mmCIF file of C-alpha atoms in Angstrom:
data_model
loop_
_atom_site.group_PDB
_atom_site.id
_atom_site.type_symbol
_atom_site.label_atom_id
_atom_site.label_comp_id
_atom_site.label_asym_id
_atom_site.label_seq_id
_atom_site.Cartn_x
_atom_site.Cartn_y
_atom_site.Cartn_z
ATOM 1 C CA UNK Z 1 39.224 -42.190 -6.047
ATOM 2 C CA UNK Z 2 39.201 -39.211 -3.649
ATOM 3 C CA UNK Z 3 36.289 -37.110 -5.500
ATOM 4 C CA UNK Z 4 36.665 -34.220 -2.770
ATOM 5 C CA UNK Z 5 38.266 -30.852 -4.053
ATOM 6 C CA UNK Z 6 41.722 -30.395 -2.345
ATOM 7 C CA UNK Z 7 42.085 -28.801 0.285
ATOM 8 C CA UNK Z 8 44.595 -25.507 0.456
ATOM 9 C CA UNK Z 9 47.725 -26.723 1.721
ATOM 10 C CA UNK Z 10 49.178 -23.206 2.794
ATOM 11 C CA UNK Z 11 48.242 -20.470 5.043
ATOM 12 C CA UNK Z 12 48.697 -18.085 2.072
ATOM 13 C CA UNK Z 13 46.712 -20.347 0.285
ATOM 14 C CA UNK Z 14 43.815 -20.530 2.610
ATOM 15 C CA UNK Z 15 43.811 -16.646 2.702
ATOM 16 C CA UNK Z 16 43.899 -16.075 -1.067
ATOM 17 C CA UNK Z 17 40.222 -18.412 -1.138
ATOM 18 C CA UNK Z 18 38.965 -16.421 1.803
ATOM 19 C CA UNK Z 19 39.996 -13.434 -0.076
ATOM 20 C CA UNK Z 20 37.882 -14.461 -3.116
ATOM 21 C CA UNK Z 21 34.840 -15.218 -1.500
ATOM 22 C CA UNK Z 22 34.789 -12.270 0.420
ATOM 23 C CA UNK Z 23 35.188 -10.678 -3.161
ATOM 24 C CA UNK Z 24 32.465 -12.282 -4.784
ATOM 25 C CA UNK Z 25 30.263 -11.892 -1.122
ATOM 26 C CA UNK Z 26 30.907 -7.975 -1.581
ATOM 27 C CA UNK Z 27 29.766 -8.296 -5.418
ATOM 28 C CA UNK Z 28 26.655 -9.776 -4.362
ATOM 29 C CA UNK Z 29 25.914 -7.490 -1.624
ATOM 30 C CA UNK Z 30 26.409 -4.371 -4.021
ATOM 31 C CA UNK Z 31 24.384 -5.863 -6.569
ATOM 32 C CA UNK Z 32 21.431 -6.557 -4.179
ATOM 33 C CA UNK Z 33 22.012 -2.853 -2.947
ATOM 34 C CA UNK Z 34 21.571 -1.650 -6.226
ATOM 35 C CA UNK Z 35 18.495 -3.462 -7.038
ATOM 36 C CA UNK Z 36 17.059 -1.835 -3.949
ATOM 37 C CA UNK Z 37 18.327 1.434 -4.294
ATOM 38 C CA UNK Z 38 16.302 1.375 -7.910
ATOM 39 C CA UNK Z 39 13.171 0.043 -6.479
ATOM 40 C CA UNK Z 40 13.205 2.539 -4.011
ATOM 41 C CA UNK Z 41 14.260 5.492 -6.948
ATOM 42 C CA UNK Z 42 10.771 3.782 -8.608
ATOM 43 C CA UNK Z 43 9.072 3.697 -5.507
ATOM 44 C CA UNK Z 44 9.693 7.213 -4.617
ATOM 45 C CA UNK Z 45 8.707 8.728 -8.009
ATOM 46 C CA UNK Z 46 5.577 6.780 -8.296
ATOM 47 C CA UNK Z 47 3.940 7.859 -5.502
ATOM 48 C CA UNK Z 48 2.385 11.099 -5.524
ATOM 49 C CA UNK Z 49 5.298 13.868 -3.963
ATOM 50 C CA UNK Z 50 1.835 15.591 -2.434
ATOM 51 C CA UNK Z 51 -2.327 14.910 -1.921
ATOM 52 C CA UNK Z 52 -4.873 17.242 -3.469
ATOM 53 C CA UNK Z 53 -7.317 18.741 -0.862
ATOM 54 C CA UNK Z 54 -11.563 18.563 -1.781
ATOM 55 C CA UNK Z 55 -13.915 20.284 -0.572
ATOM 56 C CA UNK Z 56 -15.223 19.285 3.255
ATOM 57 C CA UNK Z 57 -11.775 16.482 3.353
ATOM 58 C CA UNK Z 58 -8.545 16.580 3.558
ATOM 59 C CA UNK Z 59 -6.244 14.071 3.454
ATOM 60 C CA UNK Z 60 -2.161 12.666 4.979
ATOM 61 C CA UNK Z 61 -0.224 9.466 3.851
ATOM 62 C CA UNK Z 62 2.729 7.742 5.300
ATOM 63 C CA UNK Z 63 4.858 4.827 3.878
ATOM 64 C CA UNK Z 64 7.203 2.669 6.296
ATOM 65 C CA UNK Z 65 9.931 0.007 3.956
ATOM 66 C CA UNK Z 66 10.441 -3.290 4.637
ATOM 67 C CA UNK Z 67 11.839 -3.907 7.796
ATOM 68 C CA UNK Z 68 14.447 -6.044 4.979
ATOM 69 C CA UNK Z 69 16.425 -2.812 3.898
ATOM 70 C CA UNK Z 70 16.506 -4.712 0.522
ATOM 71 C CA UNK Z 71 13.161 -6.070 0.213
ATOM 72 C CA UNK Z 72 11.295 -3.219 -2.168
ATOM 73 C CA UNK Z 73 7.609 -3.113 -2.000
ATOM 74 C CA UNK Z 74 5.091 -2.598 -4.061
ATOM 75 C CA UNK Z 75 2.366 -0.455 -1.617
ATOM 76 C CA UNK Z 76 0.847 2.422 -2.860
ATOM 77 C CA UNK Z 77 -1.543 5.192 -2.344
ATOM 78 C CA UNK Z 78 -2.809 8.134 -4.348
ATOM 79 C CA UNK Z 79 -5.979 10.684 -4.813
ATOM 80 C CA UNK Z 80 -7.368 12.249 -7.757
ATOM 81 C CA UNK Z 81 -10.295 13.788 -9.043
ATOM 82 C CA UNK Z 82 -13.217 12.162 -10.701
ATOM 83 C CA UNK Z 83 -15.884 13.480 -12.693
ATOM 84 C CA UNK Z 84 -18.518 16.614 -11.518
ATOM 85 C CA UNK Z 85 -16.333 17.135 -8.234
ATOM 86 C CA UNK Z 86 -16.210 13.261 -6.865
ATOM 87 C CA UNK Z 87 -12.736 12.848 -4.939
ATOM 88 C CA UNK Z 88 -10.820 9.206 -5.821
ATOM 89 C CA UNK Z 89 -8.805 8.053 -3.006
ATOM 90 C CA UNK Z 90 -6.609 4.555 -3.012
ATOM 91 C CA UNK Z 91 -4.872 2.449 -1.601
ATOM 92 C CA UNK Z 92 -2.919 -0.927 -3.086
ATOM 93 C CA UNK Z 93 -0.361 -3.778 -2.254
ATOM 94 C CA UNK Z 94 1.194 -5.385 -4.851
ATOM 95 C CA UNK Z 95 2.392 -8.878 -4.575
ATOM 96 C CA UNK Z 96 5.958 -9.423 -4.082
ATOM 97 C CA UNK Z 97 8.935 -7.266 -3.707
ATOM 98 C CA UNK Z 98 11.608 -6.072 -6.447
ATOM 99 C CA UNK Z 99 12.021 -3.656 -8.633
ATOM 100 C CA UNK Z 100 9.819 -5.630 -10.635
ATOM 101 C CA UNK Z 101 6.704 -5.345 -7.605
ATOM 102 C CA UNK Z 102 7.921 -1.255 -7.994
ATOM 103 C CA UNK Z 103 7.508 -0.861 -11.269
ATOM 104 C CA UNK Z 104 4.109 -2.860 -11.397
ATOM 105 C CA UNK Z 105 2.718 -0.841 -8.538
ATOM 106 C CA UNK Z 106 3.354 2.519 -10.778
ATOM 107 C CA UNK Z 107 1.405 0.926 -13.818
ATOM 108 C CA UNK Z 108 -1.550 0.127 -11.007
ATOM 109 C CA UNK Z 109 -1.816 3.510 -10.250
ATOM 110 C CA UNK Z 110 -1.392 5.191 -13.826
ATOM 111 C CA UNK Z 111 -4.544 2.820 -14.701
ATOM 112 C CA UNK Z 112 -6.888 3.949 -11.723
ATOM 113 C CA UNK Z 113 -5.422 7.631 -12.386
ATOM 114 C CA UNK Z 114 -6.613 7.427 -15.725
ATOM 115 C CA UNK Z 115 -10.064 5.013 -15.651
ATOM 116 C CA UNK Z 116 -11.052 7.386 -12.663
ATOM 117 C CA UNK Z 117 -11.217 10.484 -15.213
ATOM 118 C CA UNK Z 118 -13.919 8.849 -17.337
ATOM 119 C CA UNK Z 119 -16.042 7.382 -14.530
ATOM 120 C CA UNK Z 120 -18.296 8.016 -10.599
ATOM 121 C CA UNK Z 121 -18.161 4.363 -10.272
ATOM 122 C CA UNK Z 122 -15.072 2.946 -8.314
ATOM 123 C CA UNK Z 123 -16.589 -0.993 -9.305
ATOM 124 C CA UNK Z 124 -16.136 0.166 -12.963
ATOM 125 C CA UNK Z 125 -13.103 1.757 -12.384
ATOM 126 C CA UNK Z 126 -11.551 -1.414 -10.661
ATOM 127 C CA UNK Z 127 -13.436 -4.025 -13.549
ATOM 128 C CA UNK Z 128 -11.462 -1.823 -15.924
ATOM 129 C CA UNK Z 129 -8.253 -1.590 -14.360
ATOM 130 C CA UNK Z 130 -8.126 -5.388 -13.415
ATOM 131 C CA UNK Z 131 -8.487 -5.893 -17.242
ATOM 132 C CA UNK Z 132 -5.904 -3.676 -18.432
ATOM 133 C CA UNK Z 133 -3.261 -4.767 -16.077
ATOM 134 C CA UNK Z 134 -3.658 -8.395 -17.289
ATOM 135 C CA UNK Z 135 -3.518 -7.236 -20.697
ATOM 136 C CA UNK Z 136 0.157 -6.253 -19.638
ATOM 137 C CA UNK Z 137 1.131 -9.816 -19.583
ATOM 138 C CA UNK Z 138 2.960 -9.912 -16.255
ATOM 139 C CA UNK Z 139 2.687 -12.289 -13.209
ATOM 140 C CA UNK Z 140 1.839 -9.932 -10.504
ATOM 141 C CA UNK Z 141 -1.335 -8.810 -9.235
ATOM 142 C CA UNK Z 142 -1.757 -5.929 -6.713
ATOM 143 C CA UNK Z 143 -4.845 -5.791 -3.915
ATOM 144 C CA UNK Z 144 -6.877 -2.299 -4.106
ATOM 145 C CA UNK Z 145 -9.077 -0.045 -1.998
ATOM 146 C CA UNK Z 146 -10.983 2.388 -4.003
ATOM 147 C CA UNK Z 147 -12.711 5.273 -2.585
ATOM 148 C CA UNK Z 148 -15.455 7.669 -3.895
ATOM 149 C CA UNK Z 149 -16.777 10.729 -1.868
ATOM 150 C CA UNK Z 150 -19.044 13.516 -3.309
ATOM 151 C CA UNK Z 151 -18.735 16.332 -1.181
ATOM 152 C CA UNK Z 152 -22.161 17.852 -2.008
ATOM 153 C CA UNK Z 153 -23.926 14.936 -0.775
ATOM 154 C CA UNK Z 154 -21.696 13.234 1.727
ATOM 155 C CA UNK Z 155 -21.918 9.912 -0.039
ATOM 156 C CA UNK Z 156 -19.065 7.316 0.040
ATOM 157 C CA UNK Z 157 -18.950 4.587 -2.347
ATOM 158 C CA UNK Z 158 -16.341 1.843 -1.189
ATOM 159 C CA UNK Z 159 -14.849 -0.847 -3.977
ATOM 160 C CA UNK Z 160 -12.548 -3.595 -2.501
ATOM 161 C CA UNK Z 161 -10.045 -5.571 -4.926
ATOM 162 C CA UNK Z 162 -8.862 -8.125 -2.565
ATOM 163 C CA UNK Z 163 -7.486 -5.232 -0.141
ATOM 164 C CA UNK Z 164 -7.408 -4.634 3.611
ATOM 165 C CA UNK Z 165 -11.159 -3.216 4.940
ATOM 166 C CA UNK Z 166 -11.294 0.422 5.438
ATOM 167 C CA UNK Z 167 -11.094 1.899 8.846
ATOM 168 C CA UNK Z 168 -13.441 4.673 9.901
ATOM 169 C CA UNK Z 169 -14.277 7.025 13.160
ATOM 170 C CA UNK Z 170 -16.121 9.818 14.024
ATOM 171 C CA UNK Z 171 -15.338 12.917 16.590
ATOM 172 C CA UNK Z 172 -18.184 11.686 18.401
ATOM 173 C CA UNK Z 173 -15.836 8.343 19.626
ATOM 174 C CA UNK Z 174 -17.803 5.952 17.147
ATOM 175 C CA UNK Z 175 -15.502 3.628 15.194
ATOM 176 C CA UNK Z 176 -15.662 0.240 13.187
ATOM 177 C CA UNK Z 177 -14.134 -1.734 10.612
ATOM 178 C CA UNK Z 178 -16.053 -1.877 7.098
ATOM 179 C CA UNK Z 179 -16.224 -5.931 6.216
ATOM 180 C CA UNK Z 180 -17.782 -5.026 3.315
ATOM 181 C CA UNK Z 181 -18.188 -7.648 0.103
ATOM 182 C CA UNK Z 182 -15.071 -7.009 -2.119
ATOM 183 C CA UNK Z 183 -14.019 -8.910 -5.394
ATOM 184 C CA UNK Z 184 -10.343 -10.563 -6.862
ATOM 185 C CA UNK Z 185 -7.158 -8.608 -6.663
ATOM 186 C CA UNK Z 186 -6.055 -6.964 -9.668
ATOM 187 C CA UNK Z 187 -4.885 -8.821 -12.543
ATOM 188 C CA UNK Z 188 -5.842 -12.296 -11.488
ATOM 189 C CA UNK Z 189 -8.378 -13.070 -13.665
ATOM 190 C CA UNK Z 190 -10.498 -11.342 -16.448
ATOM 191 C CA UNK Z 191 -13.739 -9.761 -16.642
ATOM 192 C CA UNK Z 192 -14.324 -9.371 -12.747
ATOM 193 C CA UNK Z 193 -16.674 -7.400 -11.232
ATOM 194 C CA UNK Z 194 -16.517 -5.424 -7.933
ATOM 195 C CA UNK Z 195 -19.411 -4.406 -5.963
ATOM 196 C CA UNK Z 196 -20.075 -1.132 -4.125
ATOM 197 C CA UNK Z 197 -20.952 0.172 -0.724
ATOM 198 C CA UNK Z 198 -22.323 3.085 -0.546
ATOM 199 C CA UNK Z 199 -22.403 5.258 3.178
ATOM 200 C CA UNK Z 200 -23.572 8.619 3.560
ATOM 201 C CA UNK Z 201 -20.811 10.343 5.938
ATOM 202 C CA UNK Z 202 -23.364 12.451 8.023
ATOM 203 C CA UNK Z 203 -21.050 13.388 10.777
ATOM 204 C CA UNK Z 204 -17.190 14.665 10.853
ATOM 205 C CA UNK Z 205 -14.464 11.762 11.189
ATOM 206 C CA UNK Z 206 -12.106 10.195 9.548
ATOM 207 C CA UNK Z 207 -11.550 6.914 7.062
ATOM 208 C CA UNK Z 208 -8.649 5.265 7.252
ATOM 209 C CA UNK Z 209 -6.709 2.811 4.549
ATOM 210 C CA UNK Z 210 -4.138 0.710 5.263
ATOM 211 C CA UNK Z 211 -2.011 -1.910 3.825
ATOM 212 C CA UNK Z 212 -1.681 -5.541 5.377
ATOM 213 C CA UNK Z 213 1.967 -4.252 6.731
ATOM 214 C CA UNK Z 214 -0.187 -1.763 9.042
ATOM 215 C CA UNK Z 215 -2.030 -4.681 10.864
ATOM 216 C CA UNK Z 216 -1.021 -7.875 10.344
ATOM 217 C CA UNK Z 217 2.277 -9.555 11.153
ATOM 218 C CA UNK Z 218 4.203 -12.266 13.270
ATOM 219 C CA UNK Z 219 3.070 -10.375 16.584
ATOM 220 C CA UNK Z 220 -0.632 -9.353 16.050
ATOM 221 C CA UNK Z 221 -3.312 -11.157 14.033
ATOM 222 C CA UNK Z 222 -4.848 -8.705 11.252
ATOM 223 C CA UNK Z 223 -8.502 -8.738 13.848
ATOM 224 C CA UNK Z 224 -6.536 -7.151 16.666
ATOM 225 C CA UNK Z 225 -4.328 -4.829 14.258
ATOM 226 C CA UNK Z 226 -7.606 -3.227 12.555
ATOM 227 C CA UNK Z 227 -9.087 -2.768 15.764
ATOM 228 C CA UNK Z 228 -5.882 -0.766 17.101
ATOM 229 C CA UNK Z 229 -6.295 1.764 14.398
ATOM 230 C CA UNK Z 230 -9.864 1.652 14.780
ATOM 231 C CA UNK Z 231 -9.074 3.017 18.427
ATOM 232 C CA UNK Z 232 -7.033 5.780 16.608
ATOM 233 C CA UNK Z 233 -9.625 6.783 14.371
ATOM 234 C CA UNK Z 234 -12.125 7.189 17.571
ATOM 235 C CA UNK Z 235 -10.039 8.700 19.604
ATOM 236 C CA UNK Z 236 -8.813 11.400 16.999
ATOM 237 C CA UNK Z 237 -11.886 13.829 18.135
ATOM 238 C CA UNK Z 238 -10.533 16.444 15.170
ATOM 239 C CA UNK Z 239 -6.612 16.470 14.863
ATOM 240 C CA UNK Z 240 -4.580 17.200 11.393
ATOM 241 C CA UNK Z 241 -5.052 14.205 9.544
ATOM 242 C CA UNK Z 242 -1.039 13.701 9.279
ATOM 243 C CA UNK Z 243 -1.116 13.442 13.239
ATOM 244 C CA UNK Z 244 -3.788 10.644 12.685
ATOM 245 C CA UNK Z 245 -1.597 9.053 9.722
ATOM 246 C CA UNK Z 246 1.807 9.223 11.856
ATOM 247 C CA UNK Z 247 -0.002 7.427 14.908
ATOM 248 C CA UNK Z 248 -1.336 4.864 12.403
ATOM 249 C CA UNK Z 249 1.825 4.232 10.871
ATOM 250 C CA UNK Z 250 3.601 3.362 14.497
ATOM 251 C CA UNK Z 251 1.174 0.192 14.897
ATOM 252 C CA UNK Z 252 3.127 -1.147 11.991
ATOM 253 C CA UNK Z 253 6.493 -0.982 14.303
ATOM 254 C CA UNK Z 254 4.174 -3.189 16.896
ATOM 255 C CA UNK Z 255 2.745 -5.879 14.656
ATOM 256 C CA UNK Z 256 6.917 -7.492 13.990
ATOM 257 C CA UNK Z 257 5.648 -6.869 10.223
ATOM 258 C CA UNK Z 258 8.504 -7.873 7.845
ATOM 259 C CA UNK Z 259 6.485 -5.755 5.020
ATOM 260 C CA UNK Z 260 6.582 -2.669 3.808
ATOM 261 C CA UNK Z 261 3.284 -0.600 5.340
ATOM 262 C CA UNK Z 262 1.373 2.454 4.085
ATOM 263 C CA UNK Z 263 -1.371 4.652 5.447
ATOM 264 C CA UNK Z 264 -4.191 7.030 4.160
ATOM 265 C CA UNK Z 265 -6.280 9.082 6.109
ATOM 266 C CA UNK Z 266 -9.092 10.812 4.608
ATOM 267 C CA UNK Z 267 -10.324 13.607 7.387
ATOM 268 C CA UNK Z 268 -13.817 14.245 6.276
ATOM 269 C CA UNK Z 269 -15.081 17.735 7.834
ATOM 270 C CA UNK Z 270 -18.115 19.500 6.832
ATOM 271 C CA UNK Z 271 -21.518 17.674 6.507
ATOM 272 C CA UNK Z 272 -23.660 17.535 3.135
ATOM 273 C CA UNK Z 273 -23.965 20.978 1.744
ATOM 274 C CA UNK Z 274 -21.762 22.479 3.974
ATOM 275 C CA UNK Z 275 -19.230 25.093 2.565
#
């Protein structure tokens, strides 16, 4: 018995099939195009429209999509107050892409937003948040960079969830990469905790966060891509920190990344006490 599905016998016949996969090709591509259209709707209203300034810093972000038009990320960034005048700075990377990875990403941020209001210490804030996002019951689990800087003392506490080391230079032409210990993404496991750096920023420069998309991808290993922007950060010698951001952004274009990519940079200017 011939088990094969006939073939069409007709020219008009073979056209009318081509016609209906074409159809259902064109349903599929709209469909995908809509998913991405709403992760990117998500995406654009969860991150913050503009960044506060503090006292002695000021501070630019820039966000490059997936080189996969339909591939929607997850990367995030955001700043917010803490308590008695401490600036919060972030930076995350949620796993996956979707409007699923979208979504997750905004709940990330809500929960550092909100733990940041009750608390100096960027380790609690990150314990906390870890907790509460696997309390939501999902799959996903996002990488974060949390930043604390009190402007009266120049002090700069650094928590690491899993995330990308911070970048930092000076206008004096010193730079490095800060391989500090960090702890677990967020919302891997339970009851982590997530120790912090502290660095007293006695001298003008700038810090610089960055998701994996930034430095690491088929082209450059993630050692050679952190030292690029590292370079950038030395060499910025006092420019606008969105000049600093949109160089920063371009290694991204260099790497072959196939992720999305964001970029913070925090231009710290006056020294302890300074007003």
């Amino acid at each position: 018995m011939n088990r094969h599905r006939k073939a069409p016998d007709t020219t008009e016949e073979l056209l009318l099939t081509l016609g209906h996969l074409v159809d259902q090709a064109m349903e599929n591509i709209k469909l995908q195009q809509a998913r991405a259209e709403l992760g990117m709707a998500l995406q654009r209203h969860m991150l913050p429209s503009e960044l506060p300034d503090f006292p002695g810093v000021r501070l630019a972000a820039r966000y490059s999509p997936s080189q996969d038009g339909l591939a929607v990320g997850g990367d995030f960034y955001d700043a917010f107050p803490m308590l008695d005048g401490v600036a919060g700075m972030a930076i995350g990377d949620v796993q996956g892409h979707g409007v699923e990875a979208a979504a997750f990403m905004g709940e990330a941020r809500a929960s550092l937003r909100a733990l940041a209001s009750v608390t100096l210490d960027p380790g609690h804030v990150l314990t906390c948040a870890n907790d509460l996002l696997i309390s939501l019951g999902t799959d996903l689990f996002t990488t974060c960079c949390l930043l604390s800087f009190t402007p009266s003392t120049g002090d700069l506490g650094i928590a690491r969830a899993g995330h990308v080391p911070m970048v930092w230079g000076t206008d004096a032409g010193d730079s490095g990469v800060s391989l500090d210990t960090g702890g677990m993404p967020l919302g891997v496991l339970p009851s982590q905790k997530y120790p912090v750096v502290h660095r007293p920023l006695t001298e003008p420069g700038y810090l610089v966060l960055v998701t994996d998309g930034v430095v690491e991808g088929p082209a450059y290993p993630i050692e050679e891509g952190l030292a690029e922007v590292a370079g950038l950060a030395a060499a910025g010698r006092g420019v606008d920190p969105d000049v600093l951001a949109s160089r920063v952004i371009r290694v991204a274009d260099r790497t072959g990344h196939d992720d999305d990519a964001a970029v913070l940079v925090v231009r710290h200017d006056s020294r302890p006490g300074a007003r």
